[in-house]
């Protein structure tokens, strides 16, 4: 399910084919403001100040751009030689699609009428991010020409000439800049990061906590000491011994069988590096990405699947803690390509537990093809509150998300009651009565997500008539002045 970059897509993005700057071209100057409202002038602040520059022109909808962003190559280069390190170079990420994206897309926020964003581009990006389209004026005379995404330039400080350096590793980018200037760097310059997110369903569970040690210094790391803290008290310590080169794959430091408390904060701290203090203290402490999955208000869920152009290959499952499939969907029909497909499911069980979401593709190439503005993936809601969101790409035949969300074991009741209103009978032949202390609005939805009945300003003793609907299961969204619920209605 590869997505070709068609000429039409280029033109839609305001780009023109064969328009990139040739190697050796003089870099156009610019003065632009980043997301933090800091102004940057390429010549005055960087090139004329002895700093060569790397610029990444990307688009928030671009999957290859997102995959490169996830390598953290530019972030690692910036930590080593940018402002957080020896301050010898400049690094910029510039949103290059001047027509189809807005600033919110950079924060992972989907905007109606705009291209889908792949995620939050500001996370893990210590370098400046620029979305100042007026200042950059891409494609205009004497401005940057961007033919495709991602398109990356290295600009030398003295000659101000450009060279394409697309999707290079941090080491390759460093070596490319070395062609422009001699980098000094910093010795004993390391960073500690939290590993993968840890999710538990209840306090008292044990998990392994993994820290990642990165080397940004110009000498190898042969020894380090890392501690694990719970609410600022040291609960475990580990030593690293090895020979970690600059920009090498981070070393894993594991704290085994840690008993976790949901109310606590856990941090990993790099207390020594090569027998002394690390060069930048701000990079030596990281909060462990830890918590519990979002809890659904009850066991009735809405599952929205965003298909690609091969929906007949798509299926999904929700599993309980025992690994039993408790809900599933798909495959879909060819007519469902690049659409939002809605299912309503009720998760069995009366005790709280966590659930795993499994996405499958019989074509063995994930949910990845097509040009849907909705993107591809799944969102799960409980009472209109989002409890799970996951965009996906080419994951192969299957991908699983353990402890994706939590249900509390509350099922719908045959008689729907709370402190302020009651709905009965259920099941019903069509007439539904209300006893209520507040005015209610009711929206009834079928299992495809289509609204089939609405009623407003329902007062105590009022009824709604659903007898024109076919027999089956429906969802009622009931909202009052002080309370609201989502309930299943069965029409006989």
Coordinates of C-alpha atoms in Angstrom, one line a residue:
X1 CA 0.0 0.0 0.0
X2 CA 2.6 2.5 -1.0
X3 CA 1.4 6.1 -1.6
X4 CA 3.0 7.6 -4.8
X5 CA 3.7 11.3 -4.8
X6 CA 1.7 12.3 -7.9
X7 CA 2.2 15.5 -9.8
X8 CA -1.3 16.5 -9.0
X9 CA -0.5 16.2 -5.3
X10 CA 2.5 18.4 -5.8
X11 CA 0.5 21.1 -7.5
X12 CA -2.2 20.8 -4.8
X13 CA 0.4 21.6 -2.2
X14 CA 1.6 24.7 -4.1
X15 CA 4.8 23.0 -5.4
X16 CA 6.2 22.8 -8.8
X17 CA 8.2 19.9 -10.3
X18 CA 12.0 20.2 -10.8
X19 CA 12.1 23.3 -8.7
X20 CA 14.6 22.4 -5.9
X21 CA 17.7 24.5 -5.4
X22 CA 20.6 22.8 -7.2
X23 CA 23.7 21.9 -5.1
X24 CA 25.9 25.0 -4.9
X25 CA 23.1 27.5 -5.1
X26 CA 23.1 30.6 -2.8
X27 CA 20.6 30.0 0.0
X28 CA 17.8 32.6 0.1
X29 CA 17.9 34.6 3.3
X30 CA 14.8 34.7 5.5
X31 CA 13.6 36.2 8.7
X32 CA 10.7 34.2 10.3
X33 CA 9.1 33.5 13.6
X34 CA 8.9 30.0 15.1
X35 CA 6.1 28.4 17.2
X36 CA 7.6 29.9 20.4
X37 CA 7.4 33.4 18.9
X38 CA 11.2 33.6 18.6
X39 CA 12.5 35.4 15.4
X40 CA 15.3 33.8 13.4
X41 CA 17.3 35.4 10.6
X42 CA 19.2 32.9 8.5
X43 CA 22.1 35.2 7.6
X44 CA 22.3 37.6 10.6
X45 CA 21.7 35.0 13.4
X46 CA 23.4 32.0 11.9
X47 CA 25.5 32.1 8.7
X48 CA 27.1 35.5 9.4
X49 CA 27.6 34.3 13.0
X50 CA 29.7 31.3 12.0
X51 CA 27.0 28.7 12.1
X52 CA 26.2 26.3 9.2
X53 CA 22.5 25.3 9.0
X54 CA 20.3 22.3 8.3
X55 CA 16.7 22.9 7.1
X56 CA 14.1 20.3 6.8
X57 CA 11.1 21.2 4.6
X58 CA 8.3 18.8 5.5
X59 CA 4.5 18.6 5.5
X60 CA 2.4 17.4 8.5
X61 CA 0.5 15.0 6.3
X62 CA 3.6 13.4 4.8
X63 CA 4.3 9.8 6.1
X64 CA 8.0 9.6 5.0
X65 CA 8.4 13.0 6.8
X66 CA 6.9 11.6 10.0
X67 CA 8.9 8.4 9.8
X68 CA 12.1 10.5 9.5
X69 CA 11.0 12.8 12.4
X70 CA 10.6 9.6 14.5
X71 CA 14.3 8.8 14.0
X72 CA 15.2 12.0 15.9
X73 CA 18.2 12.5 13.7
X74 CA 17.8 16.3 13.6
X75 CA 17.0 16.4 17.3
X76 CA 20.2 14.5 18.1
X77 CA 22.3 16.7 15.9
X78 CA 20.8 19.8 17.5
X79 CA 21.4 18.5 21.1
X80 CA 25.0 17.8 20.2
X81 CA 25.9 21.0 18.2
X82 CA 23.0 23.3 18.5
X83 CA 21.9 25.6 21.3
X84 CA 21.6 22.7 23.8
X85 CA 25.2 21.6 23.0
X86 CA 28.2 23.4 21.6
X87 CA 26.0 26.0 19.8
X88 CA 27.9 25.8 16.5
X89 CA 25.1 25.2 14.1
X90 CA 21.4 25.9 13.4
X91 CA 18.7 23.4 12.7
X92 CA 15.2 24.2 11.5
X93 CA 12.0 22.3 10.7
X94 CA 9.8 24.3 8.3
X95 CA 6.2 23.3 7.4
X96 CA 6.4 23.4 3.6
X97 CA 2.8 22.9 2.5
X98 CA 1.6 26.5 2.3
X99 CA -1.9 25.7 1.2
X100 CA -3.1 22.5 2.9
X101 CA -1.9 22.8 6.5
X102 CA -2.3 25.2 9.4
X103 CA -0.4 25.7 12.7
X104 CA -2.7 23.4 14.7
X105 CA -1.6 20.5 12.4
X106 CA 1.9 20.8 13.9
X107 CA 0.5 20.0 17.3
X108 CA -1.3 16.9 16.0
X109 CA -4.7 18.6 15.8
X110 CA -6.8 17.6 12.9
X111 CA -8.5 20.6 11.2
X112 CA -11.6 20.3 9.0
X113 CA -10.8 21.1 5.4
X114 CA -7.1 20.6 5.8
X115 CA -4.9 17.7 5.1
X116 CA -4.5 15.0 7.8
X117 CA -1.6 15.4 10.3
X118 CA 0.5 12.4 11.3
X119 CA 1.0 13.4 14.9
X120 CA 2.4 16.0 17.2
X121 CA 5.5 17.3 15.5
X122 CA 6.6 19.4 18.4
X123 CA 7.3 16.4 20.7
X124 CA 10.9 15.5 20.7
X125 CA 11.8 18.5 18.6
X126 CA 14.2 20.9 20.6
X127 CA 15.0 22.9 17.4
X128 CA 12.9 25.8 16.1
X129 CA 9.8 24.9 14.1
X130 CA 8.6 27.5 11.6
X131 CA 5.1 27.8 10.1
X132 CA 5.5 31.4 9.1
X133 CA 4.2 31.0 5.5
X134 CA 4.2 34.7 4.7
X135 CA 7.8 35.1 5.6
X136 CA 9.0 32.0 3.9
X137 CA 6.8 32.5 0.7
X138 CA 7.9 29.2 -0.7
X139 CA 8.1 28.9 -4.5
X140 CA 8.3 32.7 -5.1
X141 CA 11.2 34.4 -6.9
X142 CA 14.4 34.4 -4.8
X143 CA 12.8 32.0 -2.2
X144 CA 13.2 28.3 -1.5
X145 CA 11.9 25.8 -4.1
X146 CA 10.5 22.7 -2.6
X147 CA 9.8 19.8 -5.0
X148 CA 8.9 17.0 -2.6
X149 CA 8.7 16.2 1.1
X150 CA 10.9 15.8 3.0
X151 CA 13.4 18.0 1.3
X152 CA 16.4 19.0 3.3
X153 CA 19.3 21.4 2.7
X154 CA 22.6 21.9 4.3
X155 CA 23.8 25.5 4.1
X156 CA 27.5 26.4 4.7
X157 CA 28.3 29.3 6.9
X158 CA 30.8 31.1 4.7
X159 CA 29.8 30.3 1.1
X160 CA 26.0 30.3 2.0
X161 CA 25.7 27.5 -0.6
X162 CA 23.2 24.7 -0.4
X163 CA 23.4 20.9 -0.7
X164 CA 20.6 18.4 -0.5
X165 CA 20.9 16.1 2.5
X166 CA 17.5 14.3 2.5
X167 CA 16.7 12.0 5.4
X168 CA 20.3 11.6 6.5
X169 CA 21.2 10.2 9.9
X170 CA 22.6 12.5 12.6
X171 CA 26.1 11.1 11.9
X172 CA 25.7 11.8 8.2
X173 CA 24.4 15.3 8.8
X174 CA 27.4 16.0 11.1
X175 CA 29.8 14.8 8.5
X176 CA 28.1 16.9 5.9
X177 CA 28.5 20.0 8.0
X178 CA 32.1 19.1 8.6
X179 CA 32.5 19.9 4.9
X180 CA 31.6 23.5 5.7
X181 CA 33.3 24.0 9.1
X182 CA 35.2 22.1 11.8
X183 CA 32.9 21.2 14.6
X184 CA 34.3 21.3 18.1
X185 CA 31.5 19.6 20.1
X186 CA 31.5 18.9 23.8
X187 CA 33.0 16.1 25.8
X188 CA 30.9 13.9 28.2
X189 CA 27.7 15.1 26.7
X190 CA 24.9 12.6 27.4
X191 CA 21.2 12.4 27.7
X192 CA 18.9 10.1 29.6
X193 CA 15.4 9.3 28.2
X194 CA 12.5 7.2 29.3
X195 CA 11.8 4.1 27.3
X196 CA 8.5 3.0 26.0
X197 CA 5.4 4.1 27.9
X198 CA 4.5 1.8 30.8
X199 CA 0.8 1.2 31.3
X200 CA -0.7 -0.6 34.3
X201 CA -4.3 -1.3 35.3
X202 CA -3.9 -1.1 39.0
X203 CA -1.4 -0.1 41.7
X204 CA 0.9 -2.9 42.8
X205 CA 1.6 -4.3 39.4
X206 CA 5.3 -4.9 38.6
X207 CA 7.0 -3.8 35.4
X208 CA 10.5 -3.3 34.0
X209 CA 11.4 0.3 33.6
X210 CA 13.9 1.0 30.8
X211 CA 16.0 4.1 30.4
X212 CA 17.8 5.0 27.2
X213 CA 21.3 6.6 27.4
X214 CA 22.3 8.7 24.4
X215 CA 25.8 10.1 23.6
X216 CA 26.0 13.5 22.0
X217 CA 29.6 14.1 23.0
X218 CA 32.7 13.9 20.9
X219 CA 34.2 11.2 23.1
X220 CA 32.8 7.7 23.7
X221 CA 30.8 6.9 26.9
X222 CA 32.5 4.0 28.7
X223 CA 30.7 4.3 32.0
X224 CA 27.6 5.9 33.5
X225 CA 25.5 5.7 36.7
X226 CA 21.7 6.0 36.5
X227 CA 19.2 6.0 39.4
X228 CA 15.4 5.5 39.5
X229 CA 13.4 7.8 41.7
X230 CA 9.9 7.5 43.1
X231 CA 8.7 10.9 44.2
X232 CA 12.3 12.1 44.4
X233 CA 13.5 9.2 46.6
X234 CA 16.0 6.7 45.0
X235 CA 14.5 3.2 44.8
X236 CA 17.0 1.6 42.4
X237 CA 20.4 2.2 40.8
X238 CA 22.2 0.8 37.7
X239 CA 25.6 1.1 36.2
X240 CA 26.4 1.2 32.5
X241 CA 29.8 -0.1 31.2
X242 CA 30.5 -0.2 27.5
X243 CA 31.8 1.9 24.6
X244 CA 28.9 4.1 23.4
X245 CA 29.9 6.2 20.4
X246 CA 28.4 9.6 19.4
X247 CA 24.9 9.1 17.8
X248 CA 25.1 5.3 18.2
X249 CA 22.0 3.3 19.1
X250 CA 21.1 4.3 22.6
X251 CA 22.2 2.0 25.4
X252 CA 19.3 0.4 27.4
X253 CA 19.5 0.5 31.1
X254 CA 16.8 -1.7 32.8
X255 CA 15.4 -1.6 36.3
X256 CA 13.7 -5.0 36.7
X257 CA 10.5 -5.8 38.6
X258 CA 9.6 -2.4 39.9
X259 CA 6.3 -2.3 41.9
X260 CA 4.4 0.7 40.6
X261 CA 2.0 3.0 42.3
X262 CA -0.5 4.9 40.2
X263 CA -0.3 7.9 42.5
X264 CA 3.5 8.3 42.3
X265 CA 5.9 10.0 39.9
X266 CA 8.9 8.1 38.6
X267 CA 12.1 9.6 37.1
X268 CA 15.4 8.3 35.8
X269 CA 18.5 10.4 36.4
X270 CA 21.9 10.3 34.9
X271 CA 24.1 11.1 37.9
X272 CA 27.5 10.5 36.4
X273 CA 29.0 10.1 32.9
X274 CA 32.6 8.8 32.4
X275 CA 33.3 9.4 36.1
X276 CA 32.0 13.0 36.2
X277 CA 29.0 15.2 35.6
X278 CA 27.3 15.3 32.2
X279 CA 27.8 18.5 30.2
X280 CA 24.2 19.6 30.1
X281 CA 22.3 19.0 33.4
X282 CA 19.0 19.7 31.7
X283 CA 19.4 16.5 29.7
X284 CA 20.1 14.2 32.7
X285 CA 16.6 13.8 34.2
X286 CA 13.6 12.2 32.4
X287 CA 10.1 11.5 33.8
X288 CA 9.1 7.9 33.2
X289 CA 6.2 7.8 30.7
X290 CA 3.8 5.9 33.1
X291 CA 0.2 5.7 33.8
X292 CA -3.0 3.8 33.3
X293 CA -5.2 3.6 30.2
X294 CA -8.1 6.0 29.7
X295 CA -11.2 4.6 31.4
X296 CA -14.5 4.3 29.6
X297 CA -17.5 5.5 31.5
X298 CA -19.3 2.3 30.8
X299 CA -19.0 -0.9 28.7
X300 CA -20.9 0.5 25.7
X301 CA -18.5 1.9 23.1
X302 CA -18.5 3.5 19.7
X303 CA -15.7 2.3 17.5
X304 CA -14.7 4.4 14.5
X305 CA -12.4 2.8 11.9
X306 CA -10.8 5.0 9.3
X307 CA -10.3 2.7 6.2
X308 CA -7.8 2.9 3.4
X309 CA -8.5 2.1 -0.2
X310 CA -8.5 -1.7 0.5
X311 CA -11.3 -2.0 3.1
X312 CA -12.0 -5.6 2.2
X313 CA -8.6 -6.4 3.8
X314 CA -9.4 -4.6 7.1
X315 CA -10.5 -6.3 10.4
X316 CA -10.1 -5.4 14.0
X317 CA -10.6 -7.0 17.4
X318 CA -10.9 -5.9 21.1
X319 CA -9.6 -8.5 23.6
X320 CA -10.1 -8.7 27.4
X321 CA -7.3 -9.4 29.8
X322 CA -7.6 -13.1 29.3
X323 CA -7.0 -12.7 25.5
X324 CA -10.6 -13.5 24.6
X325 CA -12.1 -11.5 21.7
X326 CA -15.0 -9.5 23.1
X327 CA -15.7 -7.3 20.0
X328 CA -14.7 -7.3 16.4
X329 CA -15.4 -5.7 13.0
X330 CA -14.7 -5.9 9.3
X331 CA -13.9 -6.8 6.7
X332 CA -15.7 -4.0 5.0
X333 CA -16.9 -3.7 1.4
X334 CA -15.2 -2.0 -1.5
X335 CA -17.7 0.8 -1.3
X336 CA -16.3 1.6 2.2
X337 CA -12.9 2.8 0.9
X338 CA -11.4 5.9 2.6
X339 CA -14.3 6.3 5.0
X340 CA -15.1 6.4 8.7
X341 CA -16.9 3.2 9.6
X342 CA -18.8 3.3 12.9
X343 CA -19.7 0.3 15.1
X344 CA -21.4 0.2 18.5
X345 CA -20.3 -2.6 20.8
X346 CA -21.0 -3.6 24.3
X347 CA -18.1 -5.2 26.2
X348 CA -19.2 -8.1 28.4
X349 CA -18.1 -8.3 32.1
X350 CA -19.0 -6.6 35.4
X351 CA -15.5 -6.0 36.8
X352 CA -13.0 -3.3 35.7
X353 CA -10.3 -4.5 33.3
X354 CA -8.0 -3.4 30.5
X355 CA -8.4 -4.3 26.9
X356 CA -6.1 -4.8 23.9
X357 CA -6.9 -3.4 20.5
X358 CA -5.8 -5.5 17.5
X359 CA -5.8 -4.1 13.9
X360 CA -5.3 -6.6 11.0
X361 CA -4.8 -6.5 7.3
X362 CA -5.2 -9.6 5.2
X363 CA -3.0 -8.0 2.5
X364 CA -0.1 -7.8 4.9
X365 CA 0.5 -4.1 4.3
X366 CA -1.4 -2.4 7.0
X367 CA -4.0 0.4 6.7
X368 CA -1.9 2.7 4.6
X369 CA -3.1 3.2 1.1
X370 CA -5.4 5.9 -0.4
X371 CA -5.5 9.6 0.1
X372 CA -8.2 9.9 2.7
X373 CA -8.1 13.3 4.5
X374 CA -9.3 11.4 7.6
X375 CA -6.1 9.4 7.8
X376 CA -6.1 5.7 8.7
X377 CA -6.6 4.1 12.1
X378 CA -9.1 3.8 14.9
X379 CA -10.8 6.0 17.6
X380 CA -12.9 4.5 20.4
X381 CA -15.4 6.6 22.3
X382 CA -17.4 6.2 25.5
X383 CA -20.3 8.7 26.0
X384 CA -18.7 10.8 23.3
X385 CA -15.4 10.9 25.3
X386 CA -12.4 9.6 23.4
X387 CA -10.7 6.6 25.2
X388 CA -8.4 5.4 22.5
X389 CA -6.9 6.9 19.3
X390 CA -4.3 5.4 17.1
X391 CA -3.3 6.3 13.6
X392 CA -1.4 3.6 11.7
X393 CA 0.5 3.0 8.5
X394 CA 2.1 -0.1 6.9
X395 CA 2.2 -2.4 10.0
X396 CA 2.1 -5.6 7.9
X397 CA -0.5 -8.2 8.8
X398 CA -1.3 -7.2 12.4
X399 CA -0.5 -4.7 15.1
X400 CA -1.6 -4.8 18.8
X401 CA -2.0 -2.1 21.4
X402 CA -2.0 -3.7 24.9
X403 CA -3.9 -2.0 27.7
X404 CA -5.3 0.4 25.1
X405 CA -8.2 1.4 27.4
X406 CA -10.1 0.4 30.5
X407 CA -13.7 -0.5 31.1
X408 CA -15.3 -0.2 34.5
X409 CA -17.7 -3.1 34.3
X410 CA -20.9 -0.9 34.2
X411 CA -23.3 -2.3 31.7
X412 CA -26.6 -0.8 30.4
X413 CA -29.6 -1.6 32.5
X414 CA -33.0 -2.8 31.4
X415 CA -34.4 0.2 33.1
X416 CA -32.2 3.2 32.8
X417 CA -32.1 5.2 36.0
X418 CA -30.0 7.7 37.8
X419 CA -30.6 10.4 40.3
X420 CA -32.5 12.7 38.0
X421 CA -34.3 10.7 35.3
X422 CA -35.6 7.2 34.3
X423 CA -36.3 5.7 30.9
X424 CA -38.7 2.7 30.5
X425 CA -39.5 0.1 29.3
X426 CA -36.5 -1.4 27.6
X427 CA -36.9 -3.5 25.5
X428 CA -39.8 -1.6 24.0
X429 CA -42.3 -2.0 21.2
X430 CA -41.7 1.6 20.4
X431 CA -43.0 3.9 23.2
X432 CA -40.4 5.0 25.7
X433 CA -41.5 6.9 28.8
X434 CA -39.5 9.3 30.9
X435 CA -39.7 10.2 34.6
X436 CA -37.3 13.2 35.0
X437 CA -36.4 16.0 37.3
X438 CA -34.8 18.0 34.5
X439 CA -35.5 18.8 30.8
X440 CA -33.9 16.3 28.4
X441 CA -32.8 16.1 24.8
X442 CA -32.6 12.7 23.2
X443 CA -30.8 11.6 20.1
X444 CA -31.3 8.0 18.8
X445 CA -28.7 6.5 16.5
X446 CA -28.7 3.2 14.6
X447 CA -25.7 0.8 14.7
X448 CA -24.2 2.4 11.6
X449 CA -24.0 5.7 13.4
X450 CA -26.9 7.3 11.6
X451 CA -29.2 9.6 13.6
X452 CA -32.8 8.2 13.2
X453 CA -34.7 10.1 15.8
X454 CA -34.3 13.3 17.9
X455 CA -36.5 14.8 20.6
X456 CA -36.0 18.0 22.5
X457 CA -37.4 19.5 25.7
X458 CA -38.6 16.2 27.2
X459 CA -40.2 16.8 30.6
X460 CA -41.5 14.6 33.4
X461 CA -44.2 12.2 32.1
X462 CA -43.3 12.7 28.4
X463 CA -42.8 9.9 25.9
X464 CA -41.1 9.4 22.5
X465 CA -42.5 7.1 19.8
X466 CA -39.9 4.9 18.0
X467 CA -42.5 2.5 16.5
X468 CA -41.6 3.5 13.0
X469 CA -38.1 2.1 13.4
X470 CA -37.3 -1.4 12.5
X471 CA -36.7 -4.0 15.2
X472 CA -33.2 -4.1 16.5
X473 CA -30.6 -2.3 18.7
X474 CA -30.2 1.4 18.8
X475 CA -28.2 3.9 20.9
X476 CA -29.8 6.7 22.8
X477 CA -27.8 9.8 23.7
X478 CA -29.7 11.4 26.6
X479 CA -28.6 14.8 27.8
X480 CA -30.1 16.8 30.6
X481 CA -29.2 20.1 32.3
X482 CA -27.1 18.4 34.9
X483 CA -26.4 14.9 33.7
X484 CA -26.1 12.8 30.5
X485 CA -25.8 9.1 29.5
X486 CA -25.5 6.9 26.5
X487 CA -27.9 3.9 26.6
X488 CA -28.8 0.9 24.4
X489 CA -32.4 0.7 23.4
X490 CA -33.9 -2.6 22.1
X491 CA -37.0 -2.3 19.9
X492 CA -38.9 -5.6 19.6

